[in-house]
Coordinates of C-alpha atoms and ligand atoms in Angstrom, one line a residue:
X1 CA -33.2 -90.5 -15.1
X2 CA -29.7 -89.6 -14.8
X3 CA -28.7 -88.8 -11.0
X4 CA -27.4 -85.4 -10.0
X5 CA -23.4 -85.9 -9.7
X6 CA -23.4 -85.0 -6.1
X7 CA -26.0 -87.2 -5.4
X8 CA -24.1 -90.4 -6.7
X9 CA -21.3 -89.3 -4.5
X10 CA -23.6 -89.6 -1.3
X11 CA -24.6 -92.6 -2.8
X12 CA -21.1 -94.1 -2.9
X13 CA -20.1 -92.9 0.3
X14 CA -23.5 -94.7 2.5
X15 CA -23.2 -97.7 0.9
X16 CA -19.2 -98.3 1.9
X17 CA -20.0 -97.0 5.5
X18 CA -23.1 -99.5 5.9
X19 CA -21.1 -102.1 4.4
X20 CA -18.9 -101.4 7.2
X21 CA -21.4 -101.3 9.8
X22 CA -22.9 -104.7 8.5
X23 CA -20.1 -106.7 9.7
X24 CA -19.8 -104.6 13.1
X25 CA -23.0 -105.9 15.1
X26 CA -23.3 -109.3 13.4
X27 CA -24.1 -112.0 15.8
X28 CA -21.1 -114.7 17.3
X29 CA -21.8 -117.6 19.0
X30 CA -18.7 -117.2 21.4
X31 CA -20.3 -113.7 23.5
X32 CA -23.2 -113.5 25.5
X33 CA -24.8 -109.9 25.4
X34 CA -26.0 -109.3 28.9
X35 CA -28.6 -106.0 29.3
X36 CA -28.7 -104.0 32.5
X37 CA -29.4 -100.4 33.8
X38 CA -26.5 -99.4 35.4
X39 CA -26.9 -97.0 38.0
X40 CA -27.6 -99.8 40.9
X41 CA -25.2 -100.1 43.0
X42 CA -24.0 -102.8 44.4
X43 CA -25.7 -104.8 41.4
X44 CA -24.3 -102.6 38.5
X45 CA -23.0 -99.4 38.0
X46 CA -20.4 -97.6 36.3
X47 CA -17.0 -97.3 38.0
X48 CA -14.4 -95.7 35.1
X49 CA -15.2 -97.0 31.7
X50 CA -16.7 -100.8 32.8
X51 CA -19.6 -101.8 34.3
X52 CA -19.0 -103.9 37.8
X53 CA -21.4 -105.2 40.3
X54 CA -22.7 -108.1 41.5
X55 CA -24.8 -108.8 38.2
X56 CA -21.7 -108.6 35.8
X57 CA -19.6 -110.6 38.3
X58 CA -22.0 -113.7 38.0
X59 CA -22.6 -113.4 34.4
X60 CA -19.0 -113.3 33.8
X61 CA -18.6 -116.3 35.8
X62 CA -21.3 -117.9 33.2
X63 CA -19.3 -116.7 30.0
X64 CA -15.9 -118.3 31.8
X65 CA -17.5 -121.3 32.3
X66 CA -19.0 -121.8 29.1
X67 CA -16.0 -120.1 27.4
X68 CA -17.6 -117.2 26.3
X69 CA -16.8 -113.5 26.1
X70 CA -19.2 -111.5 28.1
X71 CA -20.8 -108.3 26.8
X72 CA -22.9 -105.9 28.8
X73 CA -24.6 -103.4 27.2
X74 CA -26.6 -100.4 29.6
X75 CA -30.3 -99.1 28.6
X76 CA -33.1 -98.0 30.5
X77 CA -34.6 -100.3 32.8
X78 CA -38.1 -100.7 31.1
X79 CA -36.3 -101.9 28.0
X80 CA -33.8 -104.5 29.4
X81 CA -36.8 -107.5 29.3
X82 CA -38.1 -106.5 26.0
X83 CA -34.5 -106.3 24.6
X84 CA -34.7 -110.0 25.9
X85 CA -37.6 -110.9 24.4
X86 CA -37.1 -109.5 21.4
X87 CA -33.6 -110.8 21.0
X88 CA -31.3 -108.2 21.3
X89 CA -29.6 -109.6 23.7
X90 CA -29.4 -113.2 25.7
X91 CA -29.8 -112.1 29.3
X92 CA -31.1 -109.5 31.1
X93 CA -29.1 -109.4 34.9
X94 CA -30.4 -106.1 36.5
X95 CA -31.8 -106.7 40.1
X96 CA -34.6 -108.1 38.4
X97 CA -37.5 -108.9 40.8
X98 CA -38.8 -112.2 40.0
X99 CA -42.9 -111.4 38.9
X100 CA -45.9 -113.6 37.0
X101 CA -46.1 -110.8 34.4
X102 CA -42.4 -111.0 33.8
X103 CA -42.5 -115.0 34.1
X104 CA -45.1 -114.9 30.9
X105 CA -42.0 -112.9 28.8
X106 CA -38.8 -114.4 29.9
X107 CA -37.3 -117.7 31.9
X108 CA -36.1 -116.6 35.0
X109 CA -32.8 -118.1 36.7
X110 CA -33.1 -119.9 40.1
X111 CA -33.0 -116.4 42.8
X112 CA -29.7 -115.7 43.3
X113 CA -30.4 -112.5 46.1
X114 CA -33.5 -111.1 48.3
X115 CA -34.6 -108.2 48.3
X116 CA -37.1 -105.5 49.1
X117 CA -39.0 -102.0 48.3
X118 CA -37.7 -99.7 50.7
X119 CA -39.3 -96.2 51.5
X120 CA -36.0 -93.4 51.2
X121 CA -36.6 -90.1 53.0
X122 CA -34.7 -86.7 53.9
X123 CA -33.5 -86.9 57.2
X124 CA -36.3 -85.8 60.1
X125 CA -39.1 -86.0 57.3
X126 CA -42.4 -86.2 59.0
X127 CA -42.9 -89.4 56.9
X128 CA -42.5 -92.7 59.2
X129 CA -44.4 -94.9 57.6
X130 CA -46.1 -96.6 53.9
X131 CA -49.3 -94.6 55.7
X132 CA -47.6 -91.3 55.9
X133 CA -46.8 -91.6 52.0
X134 CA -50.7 -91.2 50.8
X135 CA -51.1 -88.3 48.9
X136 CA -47.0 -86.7 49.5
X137 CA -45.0 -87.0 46.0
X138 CA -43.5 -90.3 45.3
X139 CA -40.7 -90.8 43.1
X140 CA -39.7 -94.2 41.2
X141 CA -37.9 -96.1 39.4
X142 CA -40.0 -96.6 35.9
X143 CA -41.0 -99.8 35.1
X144 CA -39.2 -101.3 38.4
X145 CA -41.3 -103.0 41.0
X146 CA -41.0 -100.1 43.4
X147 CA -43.7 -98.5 40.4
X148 CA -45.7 -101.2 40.2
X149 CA -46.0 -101.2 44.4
X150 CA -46.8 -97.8 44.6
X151 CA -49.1 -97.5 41.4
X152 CA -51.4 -100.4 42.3
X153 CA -51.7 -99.5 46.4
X154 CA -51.0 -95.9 47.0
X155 CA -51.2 -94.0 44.0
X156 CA -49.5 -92.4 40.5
X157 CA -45.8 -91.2 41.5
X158 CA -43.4 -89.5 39.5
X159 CA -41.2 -92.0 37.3
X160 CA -37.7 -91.1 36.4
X161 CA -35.6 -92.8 34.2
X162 CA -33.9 -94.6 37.1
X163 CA -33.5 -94.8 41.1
X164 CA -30.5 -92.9 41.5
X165 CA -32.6 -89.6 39.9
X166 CA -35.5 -90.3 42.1
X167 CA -33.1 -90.3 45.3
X168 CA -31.4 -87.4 43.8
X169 CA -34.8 -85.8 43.8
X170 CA -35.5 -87.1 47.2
X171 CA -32.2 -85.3 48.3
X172 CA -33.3 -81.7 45.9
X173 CA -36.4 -81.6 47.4
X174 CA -38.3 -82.1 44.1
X175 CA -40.4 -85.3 46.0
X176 CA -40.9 -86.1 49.5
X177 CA -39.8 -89.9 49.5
X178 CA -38.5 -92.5 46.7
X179 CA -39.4 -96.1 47.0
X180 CA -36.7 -98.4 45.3
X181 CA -34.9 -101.2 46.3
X182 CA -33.2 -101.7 49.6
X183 CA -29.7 -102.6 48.7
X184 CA -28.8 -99.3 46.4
X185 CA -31.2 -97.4 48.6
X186 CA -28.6 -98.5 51.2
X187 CA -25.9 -97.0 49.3
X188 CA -27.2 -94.0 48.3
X189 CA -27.9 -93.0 51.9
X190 CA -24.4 -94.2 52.8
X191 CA -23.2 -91.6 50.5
X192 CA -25.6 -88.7 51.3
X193 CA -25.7 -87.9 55.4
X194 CA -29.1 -86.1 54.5
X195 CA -30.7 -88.8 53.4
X196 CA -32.7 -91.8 55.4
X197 CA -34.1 -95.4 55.0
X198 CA -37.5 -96.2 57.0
X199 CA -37.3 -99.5 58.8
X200 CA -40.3 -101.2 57.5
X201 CA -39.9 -102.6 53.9
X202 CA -42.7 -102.2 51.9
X203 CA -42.4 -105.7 50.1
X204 CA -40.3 -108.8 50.0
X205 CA -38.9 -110.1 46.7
X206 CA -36.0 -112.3 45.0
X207 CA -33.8 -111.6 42.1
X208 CA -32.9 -114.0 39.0
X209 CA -31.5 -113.7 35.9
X210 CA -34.1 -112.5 32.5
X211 CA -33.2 -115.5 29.9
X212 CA -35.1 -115.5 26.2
X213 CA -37.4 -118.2 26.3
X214 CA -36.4 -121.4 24.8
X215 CA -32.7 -121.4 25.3
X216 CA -32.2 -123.8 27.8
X217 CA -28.7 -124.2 28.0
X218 CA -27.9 -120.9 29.0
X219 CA -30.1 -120.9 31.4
X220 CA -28.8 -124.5 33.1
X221 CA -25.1 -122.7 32.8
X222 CA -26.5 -119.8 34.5
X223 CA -28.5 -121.5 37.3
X224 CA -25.6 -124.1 37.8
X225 CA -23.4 -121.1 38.6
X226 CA -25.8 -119.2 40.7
X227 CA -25.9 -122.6 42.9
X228 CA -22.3 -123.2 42.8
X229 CA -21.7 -119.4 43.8
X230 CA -24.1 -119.9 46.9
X231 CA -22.8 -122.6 47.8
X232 CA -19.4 -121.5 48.0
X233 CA -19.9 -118.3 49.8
X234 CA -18.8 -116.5 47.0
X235 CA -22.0 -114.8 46.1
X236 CA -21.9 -113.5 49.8
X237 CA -18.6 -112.7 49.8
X238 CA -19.0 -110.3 46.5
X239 CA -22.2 -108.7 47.8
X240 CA -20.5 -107.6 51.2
X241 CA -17.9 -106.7 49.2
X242 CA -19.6 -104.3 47.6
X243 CA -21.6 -103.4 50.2
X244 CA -18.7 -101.6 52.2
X245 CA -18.1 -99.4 49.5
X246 CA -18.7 -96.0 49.3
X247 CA -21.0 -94.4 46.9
X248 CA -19.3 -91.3 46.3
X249 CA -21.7 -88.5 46.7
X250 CA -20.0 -85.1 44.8
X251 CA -22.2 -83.3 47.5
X252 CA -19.5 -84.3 49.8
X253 CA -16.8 -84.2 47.4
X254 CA -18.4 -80.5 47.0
X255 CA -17.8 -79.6 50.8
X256 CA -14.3 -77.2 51.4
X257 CA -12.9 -75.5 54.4
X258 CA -15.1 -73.1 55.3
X259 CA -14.0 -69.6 55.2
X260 CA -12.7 -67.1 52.7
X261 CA -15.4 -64.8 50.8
X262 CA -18.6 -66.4 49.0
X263 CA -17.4 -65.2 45.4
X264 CA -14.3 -67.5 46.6
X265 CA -16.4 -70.2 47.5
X266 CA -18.7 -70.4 44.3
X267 CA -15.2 -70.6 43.0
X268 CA -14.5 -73.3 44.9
X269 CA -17.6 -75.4 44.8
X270 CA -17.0 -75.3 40.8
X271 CA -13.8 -76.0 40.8
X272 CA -14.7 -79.5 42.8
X273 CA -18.0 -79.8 40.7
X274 CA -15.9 -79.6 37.7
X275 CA -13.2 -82.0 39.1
X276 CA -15.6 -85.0 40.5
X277 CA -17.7 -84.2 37.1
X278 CA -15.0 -84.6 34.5
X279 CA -11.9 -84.9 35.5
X280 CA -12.0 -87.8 38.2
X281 CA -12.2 -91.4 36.5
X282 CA -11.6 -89.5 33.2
X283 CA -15.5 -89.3 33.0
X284 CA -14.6 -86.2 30.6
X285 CA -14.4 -89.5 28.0
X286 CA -18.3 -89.9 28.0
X287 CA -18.5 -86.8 26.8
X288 CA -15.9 -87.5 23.8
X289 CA -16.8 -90.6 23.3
X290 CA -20.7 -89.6 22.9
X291 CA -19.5 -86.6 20.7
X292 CA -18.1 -88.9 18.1
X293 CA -21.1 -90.5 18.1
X294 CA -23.7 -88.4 18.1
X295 CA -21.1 -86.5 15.0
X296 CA -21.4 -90.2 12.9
X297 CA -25.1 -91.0 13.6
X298 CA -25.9 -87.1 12.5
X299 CA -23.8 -86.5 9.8
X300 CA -25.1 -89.9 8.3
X301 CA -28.3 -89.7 8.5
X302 CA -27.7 -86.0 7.1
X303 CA -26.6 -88.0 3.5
X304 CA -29.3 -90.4 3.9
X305 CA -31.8 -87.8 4.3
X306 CA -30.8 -85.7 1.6
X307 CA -30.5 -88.7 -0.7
X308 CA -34.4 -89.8 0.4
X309 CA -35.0 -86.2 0.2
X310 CA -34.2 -85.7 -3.5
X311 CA -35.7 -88.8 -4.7
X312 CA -38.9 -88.2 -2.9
X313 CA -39.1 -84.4 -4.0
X314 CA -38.2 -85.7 -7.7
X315 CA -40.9 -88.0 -7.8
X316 CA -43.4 -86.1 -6.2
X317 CA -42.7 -82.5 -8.3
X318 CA -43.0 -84.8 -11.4
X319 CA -45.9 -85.9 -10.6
X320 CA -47.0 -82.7 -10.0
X321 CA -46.3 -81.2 -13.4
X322 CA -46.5 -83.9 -15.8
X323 CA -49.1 -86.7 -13.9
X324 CA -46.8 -89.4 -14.2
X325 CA -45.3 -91.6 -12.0
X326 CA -48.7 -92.2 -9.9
X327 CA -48.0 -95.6 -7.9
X328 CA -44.6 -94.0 -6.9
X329 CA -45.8 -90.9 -5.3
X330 CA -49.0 -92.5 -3.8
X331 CA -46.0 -94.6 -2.1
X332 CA -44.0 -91.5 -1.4
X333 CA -46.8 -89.8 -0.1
X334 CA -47.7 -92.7 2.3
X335 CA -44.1 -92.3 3.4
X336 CA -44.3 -88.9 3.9
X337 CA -47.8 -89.4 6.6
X338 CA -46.1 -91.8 8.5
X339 CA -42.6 -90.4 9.2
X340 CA -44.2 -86.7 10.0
X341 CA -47.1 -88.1 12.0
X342 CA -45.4 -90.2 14.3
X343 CA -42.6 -89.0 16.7
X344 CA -39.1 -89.8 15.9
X345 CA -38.3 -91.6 19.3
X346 CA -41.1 -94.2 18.5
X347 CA -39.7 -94.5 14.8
X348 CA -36.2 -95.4 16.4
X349 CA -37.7 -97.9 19.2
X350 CA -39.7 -99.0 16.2
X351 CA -36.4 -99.8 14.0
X352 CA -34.7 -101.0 16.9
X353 CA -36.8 -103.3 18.9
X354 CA -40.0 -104.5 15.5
X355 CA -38.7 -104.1 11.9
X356 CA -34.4 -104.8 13.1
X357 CA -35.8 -106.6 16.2
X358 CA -34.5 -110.4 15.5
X359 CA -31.3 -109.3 13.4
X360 CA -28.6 -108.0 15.4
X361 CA -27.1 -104.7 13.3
X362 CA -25.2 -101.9 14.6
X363 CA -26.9 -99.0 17.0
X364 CA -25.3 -96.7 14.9
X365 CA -27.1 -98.3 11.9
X366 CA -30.0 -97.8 13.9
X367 CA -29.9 -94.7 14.5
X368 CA -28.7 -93.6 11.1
X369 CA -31.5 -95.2 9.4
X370 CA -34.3 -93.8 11.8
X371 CA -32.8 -90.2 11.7
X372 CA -32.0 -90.7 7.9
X373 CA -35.6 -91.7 7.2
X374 CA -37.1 -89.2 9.0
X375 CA -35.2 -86.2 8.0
X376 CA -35.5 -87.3 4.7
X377 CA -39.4 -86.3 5.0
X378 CA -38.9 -83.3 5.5
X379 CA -35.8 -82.8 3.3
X380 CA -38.7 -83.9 0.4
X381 CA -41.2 -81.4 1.0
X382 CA -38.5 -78.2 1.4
X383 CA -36.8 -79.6 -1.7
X384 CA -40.3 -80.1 -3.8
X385 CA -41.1 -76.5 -2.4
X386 CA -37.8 -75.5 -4.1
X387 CA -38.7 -77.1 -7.5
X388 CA -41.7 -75.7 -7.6
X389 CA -41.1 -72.0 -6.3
X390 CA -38.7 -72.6 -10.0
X391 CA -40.1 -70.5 -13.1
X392 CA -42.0 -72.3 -15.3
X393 CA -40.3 -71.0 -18.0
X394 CA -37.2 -72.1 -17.3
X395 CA -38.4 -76.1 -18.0
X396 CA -39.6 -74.4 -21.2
X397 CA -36.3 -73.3 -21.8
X398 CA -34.4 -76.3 -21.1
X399 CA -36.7 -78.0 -23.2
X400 CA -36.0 -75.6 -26.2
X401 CA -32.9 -76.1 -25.9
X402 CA -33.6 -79.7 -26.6
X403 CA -32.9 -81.5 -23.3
X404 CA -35.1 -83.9 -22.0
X405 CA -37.4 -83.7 -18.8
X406 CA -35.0 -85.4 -16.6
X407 CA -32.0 -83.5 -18.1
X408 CA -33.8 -80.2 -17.6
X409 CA -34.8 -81.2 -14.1
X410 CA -30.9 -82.3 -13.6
X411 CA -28.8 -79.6 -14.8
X412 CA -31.6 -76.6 -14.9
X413 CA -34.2 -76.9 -12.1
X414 CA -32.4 -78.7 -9.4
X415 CA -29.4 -76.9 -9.1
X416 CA -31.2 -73.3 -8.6
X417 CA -33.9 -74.8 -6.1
X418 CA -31.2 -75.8 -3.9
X419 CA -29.9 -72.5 -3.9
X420 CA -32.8 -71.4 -2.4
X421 CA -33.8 -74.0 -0.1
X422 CA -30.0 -73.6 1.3
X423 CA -31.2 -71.7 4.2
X424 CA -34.4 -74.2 5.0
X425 CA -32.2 -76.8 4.7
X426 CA -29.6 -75.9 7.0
X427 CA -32.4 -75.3 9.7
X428 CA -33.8 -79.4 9.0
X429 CA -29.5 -80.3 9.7
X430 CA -29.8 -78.2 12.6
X431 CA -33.3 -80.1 14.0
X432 CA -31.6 -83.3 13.0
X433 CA -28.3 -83.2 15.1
X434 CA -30.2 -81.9 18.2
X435 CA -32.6 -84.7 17.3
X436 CA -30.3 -87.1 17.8
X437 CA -30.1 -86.7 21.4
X438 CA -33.3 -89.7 22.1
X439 CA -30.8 -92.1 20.7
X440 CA -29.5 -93.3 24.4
X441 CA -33.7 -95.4 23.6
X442 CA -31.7 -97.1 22.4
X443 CA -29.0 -97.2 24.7
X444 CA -26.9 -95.8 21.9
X445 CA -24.0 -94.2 24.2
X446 CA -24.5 -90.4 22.4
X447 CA -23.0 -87.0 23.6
X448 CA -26.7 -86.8 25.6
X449 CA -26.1 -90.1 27.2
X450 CA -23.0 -89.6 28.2
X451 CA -23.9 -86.5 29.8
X452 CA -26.6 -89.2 31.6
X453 CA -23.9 -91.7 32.6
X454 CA -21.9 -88.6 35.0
X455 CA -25.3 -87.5 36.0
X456 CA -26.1 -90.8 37.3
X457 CA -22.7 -90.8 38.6
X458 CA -22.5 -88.1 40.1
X459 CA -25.4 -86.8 41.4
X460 CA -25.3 -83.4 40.0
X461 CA -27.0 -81.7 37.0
X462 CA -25.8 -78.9 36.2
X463 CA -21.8 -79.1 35.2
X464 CA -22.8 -82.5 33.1
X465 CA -26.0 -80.8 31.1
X466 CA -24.0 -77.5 31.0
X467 CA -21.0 -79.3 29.3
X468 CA -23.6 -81.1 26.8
X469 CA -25.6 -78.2 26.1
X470 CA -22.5 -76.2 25.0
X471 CA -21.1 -78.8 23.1
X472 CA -24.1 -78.9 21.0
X473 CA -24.2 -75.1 20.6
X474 CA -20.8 -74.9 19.5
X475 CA -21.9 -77.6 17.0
X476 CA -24.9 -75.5 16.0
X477 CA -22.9 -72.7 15.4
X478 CA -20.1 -73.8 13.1
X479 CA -22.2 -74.9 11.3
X480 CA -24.2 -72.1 10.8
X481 CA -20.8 -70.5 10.1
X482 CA -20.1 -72.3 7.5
X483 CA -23.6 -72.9 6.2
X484 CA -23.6 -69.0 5.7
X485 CA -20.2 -68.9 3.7
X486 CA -21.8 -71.5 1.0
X487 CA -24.4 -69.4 1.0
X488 CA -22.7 -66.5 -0.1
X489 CA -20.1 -68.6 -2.2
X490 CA -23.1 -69.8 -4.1
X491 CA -24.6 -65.9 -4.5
X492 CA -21.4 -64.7 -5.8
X493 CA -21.4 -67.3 -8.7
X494 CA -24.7 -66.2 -10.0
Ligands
LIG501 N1 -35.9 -104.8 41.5 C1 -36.7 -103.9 40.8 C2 -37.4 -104.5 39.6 O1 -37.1 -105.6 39.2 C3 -35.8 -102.7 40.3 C4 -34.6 -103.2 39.5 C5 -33.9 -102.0 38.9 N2 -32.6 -102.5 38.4 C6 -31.7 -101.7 37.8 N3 -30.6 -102.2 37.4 N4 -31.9 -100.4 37.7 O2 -38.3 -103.9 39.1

């Protein structure tokens, strides 16, 4: 069957920009990809547009030694061991807590730190104790050990993404106490005066690097620096380091001279909000940055969705009219159950972690293949409902004017059900780019994710989700824009 001319276009263009990808992720001996979650300070965070903390500073003392380039890649905690495991990356370092469960996944370094689950209150709370916790909110870390403490011996708390929300909620109000790790507990309460740490630590644990099982030279390079680095003082030395600084808390930044009216103060207070949210350490760039990307992965998987689309619809509406084609739309059909029965985060962890799991490719291919292949369900069925809403006379006509059934379907049908699906289609587009947003799963660094990355800088929620929600609407709406002008372009030439 002769393809549609526009469709060969798309075509060309996919193919040249995932050859490009292709080469982009491909593995090289000379890096080591190091995983973390980096809003745990002193162990990682982000300070400007690098990671630092004591985690980075011992893994890059691994990739100097072995003469390695060192890359560190940020994701949510309950995926940095599985990214291990599953090969993604080499290393986890991320204040892991040495565990048995974890020991039956990963090789664990020698301990290179102790640590311990700390209770974090507001300041005067009638909480003193683990007793006084029993039936108050809890928040946690997901996935950390601070979880698994709280889940097995007091009872379910509220998980957030990471500890620097949970304290954040701590601080708002929205629990009554956060149990996380002592150290960033530490500086979190360092940076918030309204904010304290009960004395009695709830467990006692060590930290080691995640390594994938059976690579045993990393791991001797890793644990022969740990050693050296203890042994030294050095490891000491980079902790306290860290230690005496200052978690910047935009609370305080917040704070002005008092004074002056209260419309001149709500002035002020977003004035500084906007400063320490975008303008200090040019954290605007997340935005930017995560705006290209969240532009590629959507307007890519927009092509390969439309291309999926009109193959699936093709085969399907054939079917429909003439029988044929049976094997091919049993499999489209299949196709079409799976990718509109399941959710489109667990597609992309799917892509990502089982079916691309041992192959390292490019996020962005990732992404553009799960959001590709899942739009392009839908795409099918609006598309199909387009070819058949189509008179049946006008395949009559096409035929008596002696094209064939693929020619007819070409230059007759397709070309006036896309006219009319216009407006159902631009709807899908407009699902797919907000859709997009669950790619930080991945730790794909979108427009959402970097609106995550201030957030968990910061401490505040609304200038960074305010800024990320209008960027998205001004998105929405151009396009609508100019989704309506084809619209009427394409009237006009009937
Ligand atoms: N030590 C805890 C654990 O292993 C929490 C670690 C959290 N680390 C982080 N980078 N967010 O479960």
């Amino acid at each position: 069957m002769p393809f549609p001319p526009f469709l060969k276009y798309l075509g060309v263009l996919l193919t040249g920009w995932l050859l490009l990808c292709s080469g982009a992720g491909a593995a090289e001996n000379g890096k080591i990809l190091m995983v973390t979650e980096a809003t745990f300070p002193p162990y990682e965070f982000w300070e400007g547009n690098t990671i630092m903390g004591i985690d980075p500073e011992i893994m890059r003392e691994v990739a100097r030694r072995t003469g390695r380039e060192l890359v560190i890649e940020d994701m949510s905690f309950d995926s940095v061991i599985t990214a291990v495991v599953s090969g993604k990356a080499d290393v986890a370092a991320s204040g892991i807590t040495v565990t048995p469960e974890r020991r039956g996944k990963v090789d664990f370094s020698i301990p290179y730190m102790e640590a311990a689950q700390v209770i974090i209150v507001p300041k005067g709370s009638p909480i003193r104790s683990r007793e006084d916790i029993r039936g108050k909110r809890i928040g946690v870390q997901h996935g950390a050990t601070g979880d698994t403490y709280v889940t097995r011996n007091i009872q379910q708390p509220e998980r957030f993404p990471n500890g620097a929300l949970a304290v954040a909620a701590v601080a708002a109000g929205k629990v009554d106490a956060a149990v996380i790790d002592q150290d960033p507990a530490s500086m979190y309460a360092a940076g918030n005066d309204r904010l304290e740490i009960l004395p009695d630590p709830l467990t006692s644990e060590s930290y080691a690097i995640a390594v994938r099982k059976g690579n045993p030279e990393l791991l001797r390079d890793i644990n022969s620096a740990i050693a050296d680095m203890k042994a030294s003082g050095r490891l000491e030395e980079i902790r306290a380091r860290y230690a005496a600084m200052q978690v910047k808390s935009s609370a305080e930044a917040g704070k002005h001279a008092a004074g002056g009216n209260w419309l001149e103060n709500a002035w002020l207070d977003l004035k500084s909000s906007f400063d320490v949210n975008f303008m200090q350490e040019g954290r605007w760039k997340y935005l930017a940055n995560g705006f290209l990307v969240t532009l590629e992965v959507s307007f890519f998987s927009v092509l390969l969705g439309i291309l999926m689309g009109f193959v699936v619809a093709v085969i399907r509406a054939t079917h429909d009219k003439t029988g044929g084609l049976r094997f091919l739309n049993a499999l489209c059909k299949l196709y079409l159950t799976v990718i509109r029965g399941t959710p489109v985060v667990v597609q992309l962890l799917i892509i990502y972690f089982v079916i691309f799991g041992t192959v390292d490719v490019s996020k962005v291919l990732v992404a553009v293949v799960a959001f590709g292949f899942n739009s392009g369900a839908y795409v099918a069925e609006i598309i199909r409902g387009g070819i058949m809403s189509i008179d049946k006379g006008q395949f009559e006509a096409g035929r008596s004017l002696g094209l064939g059934y693929s020619q007819t379907m070409v230059f007759i049908i397709l070309p006036q059900a896309f006219k009319n699906v216009l407006p159902a289609l631009g709807n899908e587009f407009i699902v797919l780019l907000k859709e997009t947003s669950v790619s930080g799963y991945i730790a794909l660094q979108d427009l959402t994710k970097g609106g995550d990355i201030i957030r968990s800088q910061t401490y505040t929620a609304f200038m960074p989700l305010t800024a990320v929600a209008l960027i998205y609407l001004s998105v929405v709406m151009l396009f609508s824009w100019l989704l309506g002008k084809l619209e009427r372009r394409l009237k006009n030439n009937e």
